[in-house]
Amino acid sequence: MDIYSTRAQLAAIEQMPREYSALFDFFCRDAGTVEDEKAIWDYRKGSRRMAPTVHPGTGGVLMERDGFETREISFCCIAPERIIEDQNLKGRSFGERVLGAMTPQERERKLLARDLMDMRKAIQRRYEWMVRQVLLTGKLSVFTYTNEGRSLHTTSIADYGFTNSYVPLTKWNTAGAKIDDDMHAIFDLVYEGLGYVDRIWMAPDVAACLRDNSDYIKLFDSRNIDMGKLNTQYRGSGVRFIGWNSDGVEMYSLSGTFIDDDGVSKPVIPSGHLIAGSEGIVRMHFGPVTQVEDNGPGAQHKTYIKKQVPLRYGSIESNAVKNRLTSCPTVVPENVDGWCVAKVL
């Protein structure tokens, strides 16, 4: 089998482990691939109607069903590329032994494998960014690069009408803060939206505020407290387990930054914020990937119903080979009122 063919690389990619990303892995559910150019999803905002009371013998009273709308949403297109030029194959590559060096052909295969891994990680970071944006803002808008990255404009994909934001009357890092009461209010807000909270993700400064508040520590679930001190546990990848709050809900802090499309480094969870919700409250759909894989008059478009599709193509003029990895995802909420974003500092 040609190891450079799309199908061979597809088989290899599906065996590669992907990068862990906390918000994506907890809040997002993989909805699989679709063949259409748009994802179709049902939008709803639930209510809690009571059953009607009637006089005996008069029959029943019709109740309205909670309505929903069927909406369509387009897919983003993510397509990072790496180029392999002549000079990449002549000299020793990173980590290669000085003695007994590889041949140019061996070096090219190694570069291809490394590039696929790097691009796969970069795409996963974009997935995380998309989930983050929907959770924090209830919107999905992306920067679209054109002309090989030399042009840039913003494309709005969807506005889901998210309204579950919470700001306490007293900031948690000031005297008189009612942290436990605020958490109850956050949970009630999510409950009213027909959701529930089984985990809280917070910025590191919010977690530090909790640990420094002796009054709130008294209300913690005591399973994670020793001699009046809260024992946090680092779980790796920027995730730190804080403990259980008075309602028995797990709390985590999430550190780490990313380079946004404007070139600015930003925290995964903004300073002073937390996100309260349950597992799988948003879904990621993947659209088809269509690409031309051959040059010349016989070239045709090929469509793959896959989450990530590789492409290797060469340029005789520049004496170089490019490797591309394309993915067409979109993110939709299961219930747009099913989580809460709070700015507590």
Coordinates of C-alpha atoms in Angstrom, one line a residue:
M1 CA 0.0 0.0 0.0
D2 CA 1.2 3.5 -0.8
I3 CA 1.8 5.0 2.6
Y4 CA 1.3 8.5 1.2
S5 CA -2.2 7.9 -0.1
T6 CA -5.2 9.5 1.5
R7 CA -6.7 6.1 2.6
A8 CA -3.4 4.9 4.1
Q9 CA -3.0 8.1 6.1
L10 CA -6.7 8.0 7.2
A11 CA -6.0 4.6 8.7
A12 CA -3.0 5.9 10.5
I13 CA -4.7 9.0 11.8
E14 CA -7.6 7.0 13.3
Q15 CA -5.0 5.1 15.4
M16 CA -3.3 8.2 16.7
P17 CA -4.1 9.4 20.2
R18 CA -5.5 12.9 20.3
E19 CA -4.5 15.7 22.6
Y20 CA -6.5 16.0 25.8
S21 CA -8.6 19.2 26.1
A22 CA -10.7 19.6 29.3
L23 CA -13.7 21.6 28.2
F24 CA -14.1 19.6 25.0
D25 CA -13.7 16.2 26.8
F26 CA -16.2 17.0 29.5
F27 CA -18.8 19.3 27.9
C28 CA -18.8 18.1 24.3
R29 CA -20.4 15.0 22.9
D30 CA -19.3 13.6 19.6
A31 CA -22.3 13.6 17.3
G32 CA -20.5 11.9 14.5
T33 CA -20.2 12.8 10.8
V34 CA -23.0 13.7 8.3
E35 CA -23.2 13.7 4.6
D36 CA -25.0 17.0 4.2
E37 CA -23.4 20.4 3.8
K38 CA -25.3 21.6 7.0
A39 CA -26.0 20.0 10.3
I40 CA -29.7 19.9 11.3
W41 CA -30.5 20.2 15.0
D42 CA -33.5 20.8 17.3
Y43 CA -33.5 24.0 19.3
R44 CA -35.5 24.3 22.5
K45 CA -36.0 26.3 25.7
G46 CA -38.0 24.2 28.1
S47 CA -40.6 25.2 30.7
R48 CA -42.2 23.7 33.8
R49 CA -45.9 23.8 33.2
M50 CA -48.2 22.2 35.9
A51 CA -51.0 19.9 35.1
P52 CA -54.4 21.6 35.1
T53 CA -57.0 21.0 37.9
V54 CA -60.5 20.1 36.7
H55 CA -63.9 19.4 38.2
P56 CA -64.6 15.7 38.6
G57 CA -66.6 14.4 35.7
T58 CA -65.8 17.2 33.3
G59 CA -63.0 15.5 31.4
G60 CA -59.5 16.8 30.8
V61 CA -57.9 20.0 29.7
L62 CA -55.5 20.1 26.8
M63 CA -51.9 20.8 27.6
E64 CA -49.5 22.4 25.1
R65 CA -46.4 20.5 24.3
D66 CA -43.1 22.3 24.8
G67 CA -42.2 23.5 21.3
F68 CA -38.9 23.4 19.5
E69 CA -37.5 24.7 16.3
T70 CA -35.5 22.7 13.7
R71 CA -32.5 24.7 12.6
E72 CA -29.6 24.3 10.2
I73 CA -26.0 25.3 10.8
S74 CA -23.1 25.3 8.5
F75 CA -19.7 23.8 9.1
C76 CA -16.4 25.5 9.7
C77 CA -13.4 24.3 7.6
I78 CA -10.1 23.7 9.5
A79 CA -7.2 23.0 7.2
P80 CA -3.6 23.3 8.6
E81 CA -0.7 22.5 6.3
R82 CA 2.9 21.7 6.6
I83 CA 5.5 21.9 3.8
I84 CA 8.4 19.6 3.3
E85 CA 11.2 21.2 1.2
D86 CA 14.4 20.0 -0.2
Q87 CA 16.5 21.4 2.7
N88 CA 14.3 19.5 5.2
L89 CA 15.5 16.2 3.8
K90 CA 19.2 16.9 3.3
G91 CA 20.2 17.8 6.9
R92 CA 19.8 16.0 10.2
S93 CA 16.3 16.5 11.7
F94 CA 15.5 17.2 15.3
G95 CA 16.3 14.2 17.5
E96 CA 18.1 12.3 14.8
R97 CA 21.4 10.5 15.6
V98 CA 24.5 12.2 14.4
L99 CA 26.0 8.9 13.3
G100 CA 24.0 6.4 11.3
A101 CA 21.7 9.2 10.0
M102 CA 18.6 8.4 8.0
T103 CA 18.2 8.5 4.3
P104 CA 16.2 11.4 2.8
Q105 CA 13.3 9.0 2.1
E106 CA 13.3 7.8 5.7
R107 CA 13.5 11.4 6.9
E108 CA 10.5 12.3 4.8
R109 CA 8.4 9.5 6.2
K110 CA 9.3 10.6 9.7
L111 CA 8.5 14.3 9.0
L112 CA 5.1 13.2 7.6
A113 CA 4.2 11.3 10.7
R114 CA 5.4 14.1 13.0
D115 CA 3.5 16.7 10.9
L116 CA 0.3 14.7 11.0
M117 CA 0.6 14.4 14.8
D118 CA 1.2 18.2 15.2
M119 CA -1.7 19.1 12.9
R120 CA -4.0 16.7 14.7
K121 CA -3.1 18.4 18.0
A122 CA -3.6 21.8 16.5
I123 CA -7.1 20.8 15.2
Q124 CA -8.0 19.5 18.6
R125 CA -7.1 22.9 20.1
R126 CA -9.4 24.5 17.6
Y127 CA -12.2 22.1 18.7
E128 CA -11.5 23.2 22.3
W129 CA -11.7 26.8 21.2
M130 CA -15.1 26.3 19.5
V131 CA -16.6 24.6 22.6
R132 CA -15.1 27.3 24.8
Q133 CA -16.7 30.1 22.7
V134 CA -20.1 28.5 22.7
L135 CA -20.0 27.9 26.5
L136 CA -18.8 31.4 27.4
T137 CA -20.8 33.4 24.8
G138 CA -23.6 31.2 23.4
K139 CA -22.3 32.1 19.9
L140 CA -20.1 30.6 17.3
S141 CA -18.1 32.9 15.1
V142 CA -14.8 32.1 13.5
F143 CA -11.9 34.0 11.9
T144 CA -11.7 32.7 8.3
Y145 CA -8.3 32.7 6.7
T146 CA -8.1 33.1 2.9
N147 CA -5.3 33.4 0.4
E148 CA -3.0 31.1 2.4
G149 CA -3.5 33.2 5.6
R150 CA -2.8 36.6 4.1
S151 CA -6.4 37.7 4.4
L152 CA -8.6 37.4 7.5
H153 CA -12.2 38.2 8.3
T154 CA -14.8 37.1 10.8
T155 CA -17.6 34.8 9.9
S156 CA -20.6 34.4 12.2
I157 CA -21.9 30.9 12.3
A158 CA -24.7 30.9 14.9
D159 CA -26.1 32.8 17.9
Y160 CA -27.9 30.4 20.2
G161 CA -29.5 33.0 22.5
F162 CA -27.6 32.1 25.6
T163 CA -28.8 34.1 28.7
N164 CA -27.6 32.1 31.7
S165 CA -25.0 34.5 33.0
Y166 CA -24.6 35.3 36.7
V167 CA -22.8 38.0 38.6
P168 CA -22.9 38.0 42.5
L169 CA -23.9 41.1 44.5
T170 CA -20.6 40.8 46.4
K171 CA -17.4 39.6 44.6
W172 CA -16.0 36.4 46.1
N173 CA -12.6 38.1 46.9
T174 CA -14.2 40.8 49.0
A175 CA -15.5 40.8 52.6
G176 CA -19.0 39.6 53.1
A177 CA -19.1 37.4 50.0
K178 CA -21.8 34.7 50.2
I179 CA -20.1 32.1 48.0
D180 CA -22.3 29.2 49.0
D181 CA -25.5 31.2 48.5
D182 CA -24.2 32.3 45.1
M183 CA -23.5 28.7 44.1
H184 CA -27.0 27.8 45.1
A185 CA -28.3 30.6 42.9
I186 CA -26.2 29.4 40.0
F187 CA -27.5 25.9 40.4
D188 CA -31.1 27.2 40.5
L189 CA -30.6 29.1 37.4
V190 CA -29.4 26.0 35.5
Y191 CA -32.3 24.0 37.0
E192 CA -34.8 26.5 35.8
G193 CA -33.3 26.0 32.3
L194 CA -34.1 22.3 32.6
G195 CA -30.4 21.5 33.1
Y196 CA -28.4 20.3 36.1
V197 CA -24.9 20.8 37.5
D198 CA -22.5 18.0 38.2
R199 CA -19.2 19.8 37.8
I200 CA -17.9 23.3 38.1
W201 CA -14.8 24.5 36.1
M202 CA -13.2 27.7 37.3
A203 CA -10.2 29.9 36.6
P204 CA -7.2 29.5 38.9
D205 CA -7.8 32.8 40.6
V206 CA -11.4 31.8 41.5
A207 CA -10.0 28.5 43.0
A208 CA -7.4 30.4 45.0
C209 CA -10.2 32.7 46.3
L210 CA -12.1 29.6 47.5
R211 CA -9.1 28.1 49.3
D212 CA -8.4 31.4 51.0
N213 CA -11.9 31.9 52.3
S214 CA -12.0 30.2 55.7
D215 CA -15.8 30.7 56.1
Y216 CA -16.5 28.9 52.8
I217 CA -14.1 26.1 53.7
K218 CA -16.4 25.2 56.6
L219 CA -19.2 24.5 54.1
F220 CA -17.1 22.2 51.9
D221 CA -17.8 18.5 51.8
S222 CA -15.2 17.3 54.3
R223 CA -13.9 14.4 52.1
N224 CA -11.1 16.7 50.7
I225 CA -10.3 18.6 53.9
D226 CA -7.6 17.7 56.4
M227 CA -7.2 19.6 59.7
G228 CA -9.2 22.6 58.3
K229 CA -7.1 22.8 55.1
L230 CA -8.4 22.1 51.6
N231 CA -6.2 19.5 49.8
T232 CA -6.3 20.1 46.1
Q233 CA -5.0 17.4 43.7
Y234 CA -3.3 18.1 40.4
R235 CA -4.7 15.8 37.6
G236 CA -2.4 17.0 34.8
S237 CA -3.0 19.1 31.6
G238 CA -3.8 22.1 33.8
V239 CA -6.6 20.4 35.7
R240 CA -6.7 20.6 39.5
F241 CA -9.3 18.9 41.6
I242 CA -10.5 21.3 44.3
G243 CA -13.1 19.2 46.1
W244 CA -16.8 18.9 46.5
N245 CA -19.0 21.9 47.4
S246 CA -21.8 21.7 50.0
D247 CA -24.1 20.2 47.3
G248 CA -21.6 17.4 46.6
V249 CA -20.7 18.8 43.1
E250 CA -17.1 18.3 41.9
M251 CA -15.1 21.5 41.5
Y252 CA -12.0 21.9 39.3
S253 CA -9.7 24.7 38.3
L254 CA -8.4 24.8 34.8
S255 CA -5.2 26.7 34.0
G256 CA -3.4 27.1 30.6
T257 CA -3.5 29.5 27.8
F258 CA -3.8 29.5 24.0
I259 CA -2.8 31.9 21.2
D260 CA -6.1 33.3 19.8
D261 CA -6.6 34.3 16.2
D262 CA -5.7 37.9 17.1
G263 CA -2.2 36.7 18.2
V264 CA -2.9 37.4 21.9
S265 CA -2.3 34.7 24.5
K266 CA -5.6 34.1 26.5
P267 CA -6.5 31.8 29.4
V268 CA -8.8 28.9 28.7
I269 CA -11.2 30.1 31.3
P270 CA -11.1 33.9 31.7
S271 CA -9.9 35.3 34.9
G272 CA -12.6 35.6 37.6
H273 CA -15.0 33.2 35.7
L274 CA -16.5 29.8 36.2
I275 CA -18.7 27.5 34.2
A276 CA -21.2 25.2 35.9
G277 CA -23.0 22.5 33.9
S278 CA -23.1 18.8 33.1
E279 CA -21.4 16.4 30.8
G280 CA -22.2 16.4 27.1
I281 CA -24.3 19.6 27.1
V282 CA -23.0 20.6 23.6
R283 CA -22.6 18.4 20.5
M284 CA -19.9 18.6 17.8
H285 CA -21.1 17.5 14.3
F286 CA -18.6 16.8 11.5
G287 CA -19.4 17.6 7.9
P288 CA -18.0 16.0 4.7
V289 CA -14.6 16.9 3.5
T290 CA -14.2 17.3 -0.3
Q291 CA -10.9 17.7 -2.0
V292 CA -9.1 17.2 -5.3
E293 CA -6.2 14.7 -5.0
D294 CA -4.8 14.5 -8.5
N295 CA -3.5 17.0 -11.0
G296 CA -4.1 17.1 -14.8
P297 CA -7.2 16.8 -16.9
G298 CA -8.5 13.7 -15.1
A299 CA -8.6 15.4 -11.7
Q300 CA -11.9 14.8 -9.8
H301 CA -13.3 15.9 -6.4
K302 CA -13.4 13.2 -3.8
T303 CA -15.6 13.4 -0.7
Y304 CA -14.9 11.7 2.6
I305 CA -17.4 11.3 5.5
K306 CA -14.6 11.5 8.1
K307 CA -13.8 13.8 11.0
Q308 CA -10.2 14.5 9.7
V309 CA -9.0 13.9 6.2
P310 CA -5.3 14.1 5.1
L311 CA -4.0 15.2 1.7
R312 CA -0.4 15.1 0.3
Y313 CA 0.3 17.0 -2.8
G314 CA 3.5 18.2 -4.5
S315 CA 4.7 21.2 -6.5
I316 CA 7.2 20.6 -9.3
E317 CA 7.9 24.3 -9.6
S318 CA 8.9 24.8 -6.0
N319 CA 10.3 21.3 -5.6
A320 CA 8.3 20.8 -2.3
V321 CA 5.5 18.6 -0.9
K322 CA 2.7 19.9 1.3
N323 CA 0.7 17.8 3.8
R324 CA -2.8 19.0 4.8
L325 CA -5.3 17.8 7.4
T326 CA -8.9 19.0 6.9
S327 CA -11.8 18.9 9.3
C328 CA -15.3 20.4 9.0
P329 CA -16.8 20.7 12.5
T330 CA -19.6 22.7 14.1
V331 CA -20.9 23.0 17.7
V332 CA -24.5 23.1 18.8
P333 CA -25.9 23.1 22.4
E334 CA -28.1 20.3 23.6
N335 CA -30.0 22.8 25.7
V336 CA -29.0 26.4 25.5
D337 CA -30.1 27.1 29.1
G338 CA -28.4 23.9 30.5
W339 CA -25.3 25.6 31.9
C340 CA -24.3 28.9 33.6
V341 CA -21.3 31.2 33.2
A342 CA -20.6 33.3 36.3
K343 CA -18.2 36.2 36.7
V344 CA -17.5 36.1 40.4
L345 CA -14.3 38.2 40.8

